[in-house]
GROMACS .gro file of C-alpha atoms in nm:
model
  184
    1UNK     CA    1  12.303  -6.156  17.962
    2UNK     CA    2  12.387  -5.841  18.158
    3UNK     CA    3  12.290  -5.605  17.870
    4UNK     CA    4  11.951  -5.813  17.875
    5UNK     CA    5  11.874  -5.731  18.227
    6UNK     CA    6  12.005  -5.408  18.204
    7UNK     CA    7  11.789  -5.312  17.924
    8UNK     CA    8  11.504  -5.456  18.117
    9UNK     CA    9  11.566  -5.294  18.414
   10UNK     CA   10  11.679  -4.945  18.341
   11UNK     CA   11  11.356  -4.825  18.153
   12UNK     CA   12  11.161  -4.942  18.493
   13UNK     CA   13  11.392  -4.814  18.694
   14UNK     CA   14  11.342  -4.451  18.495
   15UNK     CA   15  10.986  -4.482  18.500
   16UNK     CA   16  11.028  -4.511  18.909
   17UNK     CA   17  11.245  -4.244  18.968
   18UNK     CA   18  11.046  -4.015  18.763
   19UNK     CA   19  10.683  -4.116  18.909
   20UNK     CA   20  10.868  -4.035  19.254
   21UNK     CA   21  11.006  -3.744  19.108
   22UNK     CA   22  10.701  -3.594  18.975
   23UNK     CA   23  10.465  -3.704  19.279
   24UNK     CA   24  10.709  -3.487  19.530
   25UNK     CA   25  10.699  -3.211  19.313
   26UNK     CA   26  10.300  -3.240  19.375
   27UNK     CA   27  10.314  -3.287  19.732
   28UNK     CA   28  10.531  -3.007  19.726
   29UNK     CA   29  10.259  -2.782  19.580
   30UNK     CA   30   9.982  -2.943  19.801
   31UNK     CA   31  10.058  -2.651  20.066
   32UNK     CA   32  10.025  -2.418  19.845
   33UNK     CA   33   9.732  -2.511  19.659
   34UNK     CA   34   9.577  -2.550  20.057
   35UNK     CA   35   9.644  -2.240  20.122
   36UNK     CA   36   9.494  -2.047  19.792
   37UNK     CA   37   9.207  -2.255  19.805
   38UNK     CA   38   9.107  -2.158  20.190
   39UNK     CA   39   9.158  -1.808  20.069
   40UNK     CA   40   8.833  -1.849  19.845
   41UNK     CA   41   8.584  -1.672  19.924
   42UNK     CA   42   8.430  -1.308  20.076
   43UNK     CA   43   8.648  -1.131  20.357
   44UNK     CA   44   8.541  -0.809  20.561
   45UNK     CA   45   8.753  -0.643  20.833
   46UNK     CA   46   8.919  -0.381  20.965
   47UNK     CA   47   9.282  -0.253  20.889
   48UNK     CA   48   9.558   0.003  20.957
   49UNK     CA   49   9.847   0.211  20.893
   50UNK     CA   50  10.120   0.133  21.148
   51UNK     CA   51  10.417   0.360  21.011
   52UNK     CA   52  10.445   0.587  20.828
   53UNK     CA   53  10.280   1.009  20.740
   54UNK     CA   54   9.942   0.817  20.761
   55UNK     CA   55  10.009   0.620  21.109
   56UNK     CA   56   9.722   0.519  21.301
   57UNK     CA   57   9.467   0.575  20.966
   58UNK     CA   58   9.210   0.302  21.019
   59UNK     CA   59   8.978   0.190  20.739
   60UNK     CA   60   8.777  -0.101  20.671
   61UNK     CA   61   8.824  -0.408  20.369
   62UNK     CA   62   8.586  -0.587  20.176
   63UNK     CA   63   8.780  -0.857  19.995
   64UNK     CA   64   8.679  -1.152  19.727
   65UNK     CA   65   8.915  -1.446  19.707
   66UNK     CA   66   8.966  -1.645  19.387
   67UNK     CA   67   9.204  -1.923  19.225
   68UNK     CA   68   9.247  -1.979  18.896
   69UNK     CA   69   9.127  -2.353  18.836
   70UNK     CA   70   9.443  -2.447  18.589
   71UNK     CA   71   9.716  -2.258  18.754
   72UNK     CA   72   9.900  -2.161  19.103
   73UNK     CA   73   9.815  -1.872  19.295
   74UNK     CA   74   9.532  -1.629  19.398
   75UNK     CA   75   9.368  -1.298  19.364
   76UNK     CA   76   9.222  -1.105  19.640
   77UNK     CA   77   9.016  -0.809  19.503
   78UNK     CA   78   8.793  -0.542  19.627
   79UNK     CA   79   8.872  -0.217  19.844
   80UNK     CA   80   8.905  -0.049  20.148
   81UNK     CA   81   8.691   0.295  20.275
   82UNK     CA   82   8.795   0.505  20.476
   83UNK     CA   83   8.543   0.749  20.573
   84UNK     CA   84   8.349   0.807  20.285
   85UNK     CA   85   8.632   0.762  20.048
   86UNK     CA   86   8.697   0.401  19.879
   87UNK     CA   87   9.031   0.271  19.769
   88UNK     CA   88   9.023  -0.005  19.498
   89UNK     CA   89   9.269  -0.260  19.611
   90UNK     CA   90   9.382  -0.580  19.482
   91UNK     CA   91   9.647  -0.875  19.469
   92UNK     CA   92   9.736  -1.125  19.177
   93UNK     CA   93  10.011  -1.396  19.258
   94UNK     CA   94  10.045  -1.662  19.006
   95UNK     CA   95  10.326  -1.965  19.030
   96UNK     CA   96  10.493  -1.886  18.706
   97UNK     CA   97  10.721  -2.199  18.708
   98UNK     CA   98  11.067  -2.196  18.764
   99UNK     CA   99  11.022  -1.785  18.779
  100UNK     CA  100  10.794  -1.868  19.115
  101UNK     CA  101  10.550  -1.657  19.251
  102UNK     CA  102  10.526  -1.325  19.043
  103UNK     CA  103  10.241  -1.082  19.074
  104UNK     CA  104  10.101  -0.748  19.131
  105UNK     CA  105   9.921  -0.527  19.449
  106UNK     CA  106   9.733  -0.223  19.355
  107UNK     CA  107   9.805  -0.237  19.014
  108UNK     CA  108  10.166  -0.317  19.024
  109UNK     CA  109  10.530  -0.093  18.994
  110UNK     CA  110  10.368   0.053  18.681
  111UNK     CA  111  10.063   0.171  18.840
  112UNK     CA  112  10.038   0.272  19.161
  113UNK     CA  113  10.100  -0.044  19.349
  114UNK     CA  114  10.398  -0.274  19.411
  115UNK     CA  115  10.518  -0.532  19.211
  116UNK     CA  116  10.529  -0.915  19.387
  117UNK     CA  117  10.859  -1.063  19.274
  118UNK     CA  118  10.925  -1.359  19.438
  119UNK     CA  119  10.806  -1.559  19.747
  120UNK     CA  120  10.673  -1.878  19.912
  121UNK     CA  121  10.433  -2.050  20.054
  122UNK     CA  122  10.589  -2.150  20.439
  123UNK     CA  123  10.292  -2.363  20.482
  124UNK     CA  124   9.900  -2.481  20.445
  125UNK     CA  125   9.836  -2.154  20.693
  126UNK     CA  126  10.080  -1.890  20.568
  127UNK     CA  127  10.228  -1.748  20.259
  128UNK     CA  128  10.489  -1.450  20.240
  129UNK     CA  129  10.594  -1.283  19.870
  130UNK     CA  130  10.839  -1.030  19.827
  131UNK     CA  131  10.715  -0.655  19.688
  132UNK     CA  132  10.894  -0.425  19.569
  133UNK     CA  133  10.903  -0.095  19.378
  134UNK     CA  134  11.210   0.136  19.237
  135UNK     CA  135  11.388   0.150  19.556
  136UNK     CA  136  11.105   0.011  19.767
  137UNK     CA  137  11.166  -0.322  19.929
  138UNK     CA  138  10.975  -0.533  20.147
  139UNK     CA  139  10.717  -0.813  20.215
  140UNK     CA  140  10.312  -0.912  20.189
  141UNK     CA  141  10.293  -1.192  20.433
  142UNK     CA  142   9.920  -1.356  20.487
  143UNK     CA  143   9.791  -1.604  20.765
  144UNK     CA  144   9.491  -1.776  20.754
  145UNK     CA  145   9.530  -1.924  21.145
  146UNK     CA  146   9.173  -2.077  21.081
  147UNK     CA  147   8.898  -2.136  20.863
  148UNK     CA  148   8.719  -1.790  20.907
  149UNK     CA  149   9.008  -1.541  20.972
  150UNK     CA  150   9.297  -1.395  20.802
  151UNK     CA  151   9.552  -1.178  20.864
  152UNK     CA  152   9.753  -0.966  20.632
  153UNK     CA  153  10.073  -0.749  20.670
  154UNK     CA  154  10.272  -0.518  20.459
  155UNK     CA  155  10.631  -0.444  20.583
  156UNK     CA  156  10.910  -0.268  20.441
  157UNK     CA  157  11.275  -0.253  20.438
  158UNK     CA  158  11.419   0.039  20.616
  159UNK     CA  159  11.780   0.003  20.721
  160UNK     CA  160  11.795  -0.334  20.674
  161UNK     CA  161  11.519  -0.405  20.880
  162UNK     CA  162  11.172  -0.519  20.828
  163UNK     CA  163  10.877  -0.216  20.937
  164UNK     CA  164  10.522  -0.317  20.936
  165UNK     CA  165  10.325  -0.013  20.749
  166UNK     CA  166   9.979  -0.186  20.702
  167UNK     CA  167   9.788  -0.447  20.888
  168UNK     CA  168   9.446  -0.579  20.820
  169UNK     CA  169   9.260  -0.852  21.000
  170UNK     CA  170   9.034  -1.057  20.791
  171UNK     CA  171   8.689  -1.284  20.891
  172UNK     CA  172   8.506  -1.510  20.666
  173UNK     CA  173   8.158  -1.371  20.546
  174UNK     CA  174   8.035  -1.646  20.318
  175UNK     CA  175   7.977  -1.996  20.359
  176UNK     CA  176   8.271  -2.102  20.160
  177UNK     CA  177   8.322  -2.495  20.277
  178UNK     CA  178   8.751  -2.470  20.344
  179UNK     CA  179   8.878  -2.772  20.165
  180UNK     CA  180   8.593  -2.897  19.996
  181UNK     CA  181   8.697  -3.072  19.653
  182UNK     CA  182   8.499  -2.956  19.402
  183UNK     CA  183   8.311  -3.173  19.128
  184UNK     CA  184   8.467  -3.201  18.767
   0.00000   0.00000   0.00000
């Protein structure tokens, strides 16, 4: 009788723990796929270089944000001019399972950009990734406080501390509706 209700019971009780299993590791991504999807869309603003031989250069970003509709992550591509010269810039993170975030900026360590090894989503407003290159070791964090701004920072290790070289702030310049589900 015991191995009767225990071979009734176990499957369901299986089932349950992995439908709870699997539905936290969605709601765990739900963040995360908030945040990429509110950086859809077309950002302009102004940005600067805070440390460094090039403190105190200001130039000005024009942005597009994307997700890719099957996986993880986002790309933010476009450039930045300063004076009459324009810089092609761009950012690729993709959630590459149990990797995480991976990614390039400018091109990545084998261009002329920084690699993105590793990072998190903190929540539905924020995101940081780590970047690195040879010996080159820091952080690209991103807030989106609201629907039509964002904020991103570059900082590097120096002496085991954190330095903020570049800082752009971001506004929304397309109608983009923020959280909008769209059709199949």
């Amino acid at each position: 009788m015991k191995s009767v209700i225990l071979s009734s019971v176990l499957p369901m009780a299986i089932a349950a723990a992995t439908t709870v299993s699997l539905a936290e590791k969605a709601f765990s991504a739900e963040p995360d796929k908030q945040f990429f999807q509110t950086a859809e869309g077309k950002w302009v603003g102004p940005g600067e270089i805070i440390a460094g031989k090039y403190k105190g250069t200001k130039f000005t970003c024009t942005f597009t944000g994307t997700t890719p509709v099957t996986k993880l992550g986002m790309t933010l591509d476009g450039g930045c001019r300063v004076g009459v010269f324009t810089q092609a810039m761009s950012a690729t993170i993709e959630h590459k399972g149990r990797e995480g975030y991976k990614g390039s900026f400018m091109g990545g360590a084998a261009g002329s950009g920084l690699d993105i090894i590793g990072g998190n989503v903190v929540d539905a407003h924020k995101v940081v990734f780590t970047i690195n290159r040879n010996q080159l070791r820091g952080v690209m964090q991103a807030r989106i406080p609201d629907d039509n701004s964002m904020t991103v920072t570059i900082a590097v290790r120096v002496d085991e501390q954190l330095v903020p070289v570049i800082g752009m702030s971001l506004k929304r310049v397309d109608a983009v509706e923020v959280g909008s589900i769209t059709p199949n």
